Amino acid sequence: MIERKDNIVVTGSGIVCGAGASVDSVWSTIESGQTAVADYEQWDPENWPVKKACEVKESNRDLVPERKLHKSISRTDMYGIYAGERAIEQSGMVQYRDELPEDEQPGYNDRSGIIVGSGGGDLRSNYDYLPLMQEVDRDLPAFGQNLNGMVTPMWLLRNLPNNVLCHVGIRAQLKGTNACITNQIAGGILSISEAAEAIWYGEADRVVAIGHDCLFEPESVFFYHKLGLVSDDTPRPFDQSRSGMVFGEGAGAVVLEKAADAEARGAEVLGQILGHGCVTEATGITEIGDSGDGVERAVRQALENANITPDQIGMICTHGNGTPASDRTEALALQRVFGDSMPPTTSMKWAYGHLIGAAGIADVVMTLEALRRKVVPGIGTLSQIDPDFASLPVSSEHQQPHSDTALIISRGFGGMNVALVVKA
Amino acid sequence: MSKRKVAITGIGLVTPLGNDTQSTWEGVVAGRSGVGPTQSFDASGFSTTISSEVKGYDAADFGASKKSLKFASRGAGFALGAAAQALEDAGVRPEASNAERWGLCVGAGMNSVTYDDLSRIHEHCTDDRGDLVPDGFLSPDFPGNPVDFSRVQCNAGLGILAKEYGIKGYSTSVHTACASGGQAIGTALKVMRRGTCDYILAGGFDSMINPMGISGFCLLGALSTDNDNPTGASRPFDATRNGFVLGEGAGFLVLEDFEKAEARGAHIYAELAGDGNSLSCYRITDSPPDGDGPIQAIHQALADAGVQPSDIDYVNAHGTSTKMNDESECAALTAVMGSHIDTVRVSSTKSSMGHLIAAAGAVEAVVCALGIEHGTAPVSANYKNVDPLCQVNVVKDQSVQMPINAALSNSLGFGGSNSSLVLKSPNFA
């Protein structure tokens, strides 16, 4: 058993995705049973085999009002900065710092960390070079000679995978421990695991964790479709007729700190982080194993890390991305861990699509909200559960959590499987 | 709570100075330059035509499987060679019985589309102004190979390495620009201390020496344009320095429990003893002239390792050879080291091998381990003119034979992330 001297609580959260730009608005979508997935508008879907996505509706100005910053960041960074700053705002951590005596503020900043799960950049930025290629007819020396003037000098900086880390850090003066995790889908939820560990380990007193991604663009859709991962149907996790994931985009964020600190400064507590697990199935870049072994090991590791037993979990938010293979292996693995006493189970991706690098952390934000409201939201698009795992306690109707503790699962490329245990 | 002691028992390098540990180390000690006119593509049109390339490398020479090679980018190919060396050197590797206790922590380069990939998109998916026409992807002529797409996923290298070696425990990929490699190794140290893993393969890999990578840096004006003097272009701390030289490569380490490594009679290069991390919160491209930011990272690393500044004998500096980086880093070292700044020897091995970006911190941690092993502080090549703002005791002209009890390795990244690592001699007293 791991002995820990601090309980770690969540004192702020933020989210932006196609279903809304606040926890309340995203919750209303989920609660209504109506998916926010729709025909996309970024380009004309008419000839495309995939016509659906869940696009963020807010403009760049809505997300980051400072126009000056727009030159040095890309759209995915805007999501991350927006969600991160909502979480920071709600936590009151910056306001609290500003009220400290001036000589205590630098120390406070040095003990404030930031860990970001980043999708790794925005593929659309590559298209910035296309007009230059056109101009020089793909002649490489001419391409080099004509760079300046045709491509923004800020190109590289705009595309740093760690931009959110940098800009949220500068704006809130988070000068302590930091990391930018570029572990594709796993990165978002890992940012919370690592943020909690940084506090447990004594590296920081409070850490902002953010996951953001914006993979939805033509090249990604084309290749995800070729790989057989994406569906033109509304996402239907665990349904017999499910045929793949649907792209979402956005960001999620939480502020973690020591329970004692939160109490001392009178901060509202949204939940607690109990433990985490992280493994790979070693199946390569895009393949997943056929047994769900990674899910099972990550979940068992997280339960052990949280020092609880399966029967204490009152609700499960699965990865549930709606692809035939992932849902099947995830369901089978969970049945092996929980046996006949599996708690009410759901997936959020039917409502806001797959946020890729932001998926896991968005799910954590919304699971904390579900625990707070004592509602396990139904999977609005579920009509007939797959007979391969017919006893899986998923439903199109809302259920009641069996306790105040939840398990969240995130799976990604690289055979990654991450699990997190949280408490209301 | 006492911290678990972590040993470095295997190392591997693929760098512009050599395709393995031995040849790289010889190059580092000799201060030989890996820089020359860029060979891998026609760089004649770019403002910088020189770089520090890995030469004559084939990952298959290190036993990498065909499937891994098919999916590996140039950078991931370097990782396969360096990781294979590290595992071979350590004499342990993941087996079915312990694969779940093996972890993998990598610092990976940023997603980078290749010029060829982008050319294909240009050919099939643009209008006459070069604007994207999405329907072009759907054209039967568009040669959309999912392997090309898989290769550039941000954790592709992680996926390839995990599969190649059968690693099944904690696995992560980080990117904080030039601090990535250091942060990956720092992360590995923390994961070892948590007890999540018994062994970790940790390292960094990168290759941005391609038209798209060079374009990004040329647009920014960060590279040295000393095209007529390639071997002298990277001159960290020198008053005339004018930018960094882009390198490429990979460095990997095998970490394991110190006592268990001793018990199995493993060769221990060094103890990975401390990690420090901070964010400068200043500008994207620099840390401030007074060293704020790096100062905190160095302090934390020393404290984490349980050493005093005076215990550090050698610093492998980030030392990129840009004006601002070297100034800020020297200010930080001066602030932390106090009077010891006159004694502690400092070099930047980027002077010989260039800046390996996401691989730099990992390669330089390996250089520190080798420095401890061989009792050698490697030379900082091309250092001639003293900069009053870089008043540190640079290892000048030639490498110095000296016992190194503890070494510090700094990595300071674009975006303001600072990573410092402390390595101790296995006989540290």
mmCIF file of N, CA, C and O in Angstrom, chain B residues 245-284:
data_model
loop_
_atom_site.group_PDB
_atom_site.id
_atom_site.type_symbol
_atom_site.label_atom_id
_atom_site.label_comp_id
_atom_site.label_asym_id
_atom_site.label_seq_id
_atom_site.Cartn_x
_atom_site.Cartn_y
_atom_site.Cartn_z
ATOM 1 N N VAL B 245 23.607 25.323 -34.512
ATOM 2 C CA VAL B 245 23.687 24.468 -35.694
ATOM 3 C C VAL B 245 22.788 23.266 -35.442
ATOM 4 O O VAL B 245 22.888 22.605 -34.402
ATOM 5 N N LEU B 246 21.914 23.007 -36.382
ATOM 6 C CA LEU B 246 20.956 21.926 -36.199
ATOM 7 C C LEU B 246 21.641 20.564 -36.344
ATOM 8 O O LEU B 246 22.337 20.315 -37.333
ATOM 9 N N GLY B 247 21.415 19.727 -35.344
ATOM 10 C CA GLY B 247 21.917 18.354 -35.388
ATOM 11 C C GLY B 247 20.755 17.383 -35.368
ATOM 12 O O GLY B 247 19.585 17.781 -35.443
ATOM 13 N N GLU B 248 21.065 16.102 -35.253
ATOM 14 C CA GLU B 248 20.030 15.068 -35.205
ATOM 15 C C GLU B 248 20.634 13.844 -34.535
ATOM 16 O O GLU B 248 21.865 13.714 -34.459
ATOM 17 N N GLY B 249 19.792 12.952 -34.066
ATOM 18 C CA GLY B 249 20.325 11.740 -33.451
ATOM 19 C C GLY B 249 19.447 11.237 -32.325
ATOM 20 O O GLY B 249 18.273 11.618 -32.215
ATOM 21 N N ALA B 250 20.024 10.380 -31.495
ATOM 22 C CA ALA B 250 19.280 9.798 -30.379
ATOM 23 C C ALA B 250 20.238 9.376 -29.280
ATOM 24 O O ALA B 250 21.395 9.020 -29.536
ATOM 25 N N GLY B 251 19.744 9.428 -28.067
ATOM 26 C CA GLY B 251 20.488 8.911 -26.923
ATOM 27 C C GLY B 251 19.540 8.151 -26.021
ATOM 28 O O GLY B 251 18.422 8.622 -25.781
ATOM 29 N N PHE B 252 19.942 6.968 -25.577
ATOM 30 C CA PHE B 252 19.088 6.179 -24.687
ATOM 31 C C PHE B 252 19.872 5.621 -23.507
ATOM 32 O O PHE B 252 21.091 5.414 -23.586
ATOM 33 N N LEU B 253 19.139 5.436 -22.409
ATOM 34 C CA LEU B 253 19.701 4.900 -21.171
ATOM 35 C C LEU B 253 18.820 3.771 -20.674
ATOM 36 O O LEU B 253 17.608 3.805 -20.864
ATOM 37 N N VAL B 254 19.424 2.802 -20.016
ATOM 38 C CA VAL B 254 18.636 1.828 -19.259
ATOM 39 C C VAL B 254 18.793 2.164 -17.783
ATOM 40 O O VAL B 254 19.919 2.300 -17.286
ATOM 41 N N LEU B 255 17.656 2.355 -17.127
ATOM 42 C CA LEU B 255 17.650 2.664 -15.692
ATOM 43 C C LEU B 255 17.138 1.459 -14.922
ATOM 44 O O LEU B 255 16.214 0.780 -15.351
ATOM 45 N N GLU B 256 17.740 1.206 -13.771
ATOM 46 C CA GLU B 256 17.218 0.147 -12.912
ATOM 47 C C GLU B 256 17.567 0.447 -11.453
ATOM 48 O O GLU B 256 18.349 1.358 -11.164
ATOM 49 N N ASP B 257 16.982 -0.299 -10.583
ATOM 50 C CA ASP B 257 17.229 -0.145 -9.156
ATOM 51 C C ASP B 257 18.722 -0.353 -8.872
ATOM 52 O O ASP B 257 19.303 -1.354 -9.282
ATOM 53 N N PHE B 258 19.304 0.590 -8.160
ATOM 54 C CA PHE B 258 20.763 0.578 -7.956
ATOM 55 C C PHE B 258 21.219 -0.691 -7.247
ATOM 56 O O PHE B 258 22.176 -1.347 -7.653
ATOM 57 N N GLU B 259 20.515 -1.022 -6.173
ATOM 58 C CA GLU B 259 20.941 -2.190 -5.384
ATOM 59 C C GLU B 259 20.787 -3.481 -6.174
ATOM 60 O O GLU B 259 21.641 -4.370 -6.111
ATOM 61 N N LYS B 260 19.685 -3.563 -6.928
ATOM 62 C CA LYS B 260 19.490 -4.777 -7.732
ATOM 63 C C LYS B 260 20.522 -4.867 -8.844
ATOM 64 O O LYS B 260 20.974 -5.963 -9.193
ATOM 65 N N ALA B 261 20.898 -3.723 -9.403
ATOM 66 C CA ALA B 261 21.924 -3.718 -10.446
ATOM 67 C C ALA B 261 23.249 -4.199 -9.866
ATOM 68 O O ALA B 261 23.960 -5.003 -10.479
ATOM 69 N N GLU B 262 23.562 -3.714 -8.674
ATOM 70 C CA GLU B 262 24.788 -4.173 -7.999
ATOM 71 C C GLU B 262 24.736 -5.672 -7.758
ATOM 72 O O GLU B 262 25.699 -6.386 -8.001
ATOM 73 N N ALA B 263 23.567 -6.113 -7.297
ATOM 74 C CA ALA B 263 23.417 -7.531 -6.952
ATOM 75 C C ALA B 263 23.596 -8.443 -8.166
ATOM 76 O O ALA B 263 24.138 -9.532 -8.050
ATOM 77 N N ARG B 264 23.161 -7.956 -9.339
ATOM 78 C CA ARG B 264 23.334 -8.817 -10.517
ATOM 79 C C ARG B 264 24.692 -8.604 -11.170
ATOM 80 O O ARG B 264 24.975 -9.162 -12.232
ATOM 81 N N GLY B 265 25.508 -7.777 -10.528
ATOM 82 C CA GLY B 265 26.860 -7.561 -11.036
ATOM 83 C C GLY B 265 26.913 -6.717 -12.290
ATOM 84 O O GLY B 265 27.845 -6.806 -13.079
ATOM 85 N N ALA B 266 25.895 -5.882 -12.464
ATOM 86 C CA ALA B 266 25.844 -5.042 -13.668
ATOM 87 C C ALA B 266 26.888 -3.942 -13.591
ATOM 88 O O ALA B 266 27.249 -3.491 -12.500
ATOM 89 N N HIS B 267 27.346 -3.519 -14.752
ATOM 90 C CA HIS B 267 28.218 -2.356 -14.778
ATOM 91 C C HIS B 267 27.359 -1.104 -14.576
ATOM 92 O O HIS B 267 26.392 -0.893 -15.294
ATOM 93 N N ILE B 268 27.715 -0.289 -13.587
ATOM 94 C CA ILE B 268 26.948 0.925 -13.316
ATOM 95 C C ILE B 268 27.774 2.135 -13.748
ATOM 96 O O ILE B 268 28.835 2.398 -13.200
ATOM 97 N N TYR B 269 27.265 2.849 -14.758
ATOM 98 C CA TYR B 269 27.971 4.043 -15.226
ATOM 99 C C TYR B 269 27.884 5.154 -14.197
ATOM 100 O O TYR B 269 28.841 5.853 -13.928
ATOM 101 N N ALA B 270 26.659 5.344 -13.694
ATOM 102 C CA ALA B 270 26.424 6.467 -12.798
ATOM 103 C C ALA B 270 25.086 6.261 -12.109
ATOM 104 O O ALA B 270 24.286 5.416 -12.521
ATOM 105 N N GLU B 271 24.898 7.028 -11.059
ATOM 106 C CA GLU B 271 23.572 7.079 -10.444
ATOM 107 C C GLU B 271 22.836 8.267 -11.055
ATOM 108 O O GLU B 271 23.385 9.373 -11.110
ATOM 109 N N LEU B 272 21.612 8.022 -11.520
ATOM 110 C CA LEU B 272 20.763 9.148 -11.934
ATOM 111 C C LEU B 272 20.128 9.659 -10.645
ATOM 112 O O LEU B 272 19.254 9.016 -10.071
ATOM 113 N N ALA B 273 20.629 10.795 -10.173
ATOM 114 C CA ALA B 273 20.364 11.150 -8.778
ATOM 115 C C ALA B 273 19.349 12.271 -8.582
ATOM 116 O O ALA B 273 18.719 12.356 -7.526
ATOM 117 N N GLY B 274 19.199 13.158 -9.565
ATOM 118 C CA GLY B 274 18.305 14.284 -9.313
ATOM 119 C C GLY B 274 17.726 14.873 -10.579
ATOM 120 O O GLY B 274 18.363 14.858 -11.640
ATOM 121 N N ASP B 275 16.521 15.394 -10.436
ATOM 122 C CA ASP B 275 15.819 16.011 -11.559
ATOM 123 C C ASP B 275 15.223 17.332 -11.094
ATOM 124 O O ASP B 275 14.700 17.423 -9.984
ATOM 125 N N GLY B 276 15.325 18.347 -11.904
ATOM 126 C CA GLY B 276 14.689 19.631 -11.589
ATOM 127 C C GLY B 276 14.031 20.197 -12.829
ATOM 128 O O GLY B 276 14.513 20.009 -13.940
ATOM 129 N N ASN B 277 12.911 20.845 -12.611
ATOM 130 C CA ASN B 277 12.092 21.341 -13.715
ATOM 131 C C ASN B 277 11.540 22.702 -13.376
ATOM 132 O O ASN B 277 11.029 22.892 -12.280
ATOM 133 N N SER B 278 11.596 23.618 -14.304
ATOM 134 C CA SER B 278 10.920 24.892 -14.058
ATOM 135 C C SER B 278 10.475 25.473 -15.395
ATOM 136 O O SER B 278 10.869 24.982 -16.454
ATOM 137 N N LEU B 279 9.649 26.495 -15.297
ATOM 138 C CA LEU B 279 9.186 27.193 -16.494
ATOM 139 C C LEU B 279 9.606 28.658 -16.343
ATOM 140 O O LEU B 279 9.318 29.287 -15.324
ATOM 141 N N SER B 280 10.276 29.173 -17.371
ATOM 142 C CA SER B 280 10.795 30.537 -17.237
ATOM 143 C C SER B 280 9.700 31.592 -17.241
ATOM 144 O O SER B 280 9.845 32.652 -16.647
ATOM 145 N N CYS B 281 8.591 31.321 -17.940
ATOM 146 C CA CYS B 281 7.482 32.281 -17.998
ATOM 147 C C CYS B 281 7.975 33.657 -18.431
ATOM 148 O O CYS B 281 7.669 34.678 -17.815
ATOM 149 N N TYR B 282 8.756 33.673 -19.475
ATOM 150 C CA TYR B 282 9.363 34.929 -19.914
ATOM 151 C C TYR B 282 9.020 35.172 -21.381
ATOM 152 O O TYR B 282 8.097 35.890 -21.698
ATOM 153 N N ARG B 283 9.743 34.503 -22.274
ATOM 154 C CA ARG B 283 9.415 34.578 -23.701
ATOM 155 C C ARG B 283 9.419 33.168 -24.253
ATOM 156 O O ARG B 283 9.971 32.266 -23.635
ATOM 157 N N ILE B 284 8.874 33.003 -25.454
ATOM 158 C CA ILE B 284 8.842 31.659 -26.017
ATOM 159 C C ILE B 284 10.255 31.160 -26.306
ATOM 160 O O ILE B 284 10.582 30.010 -26.074
#
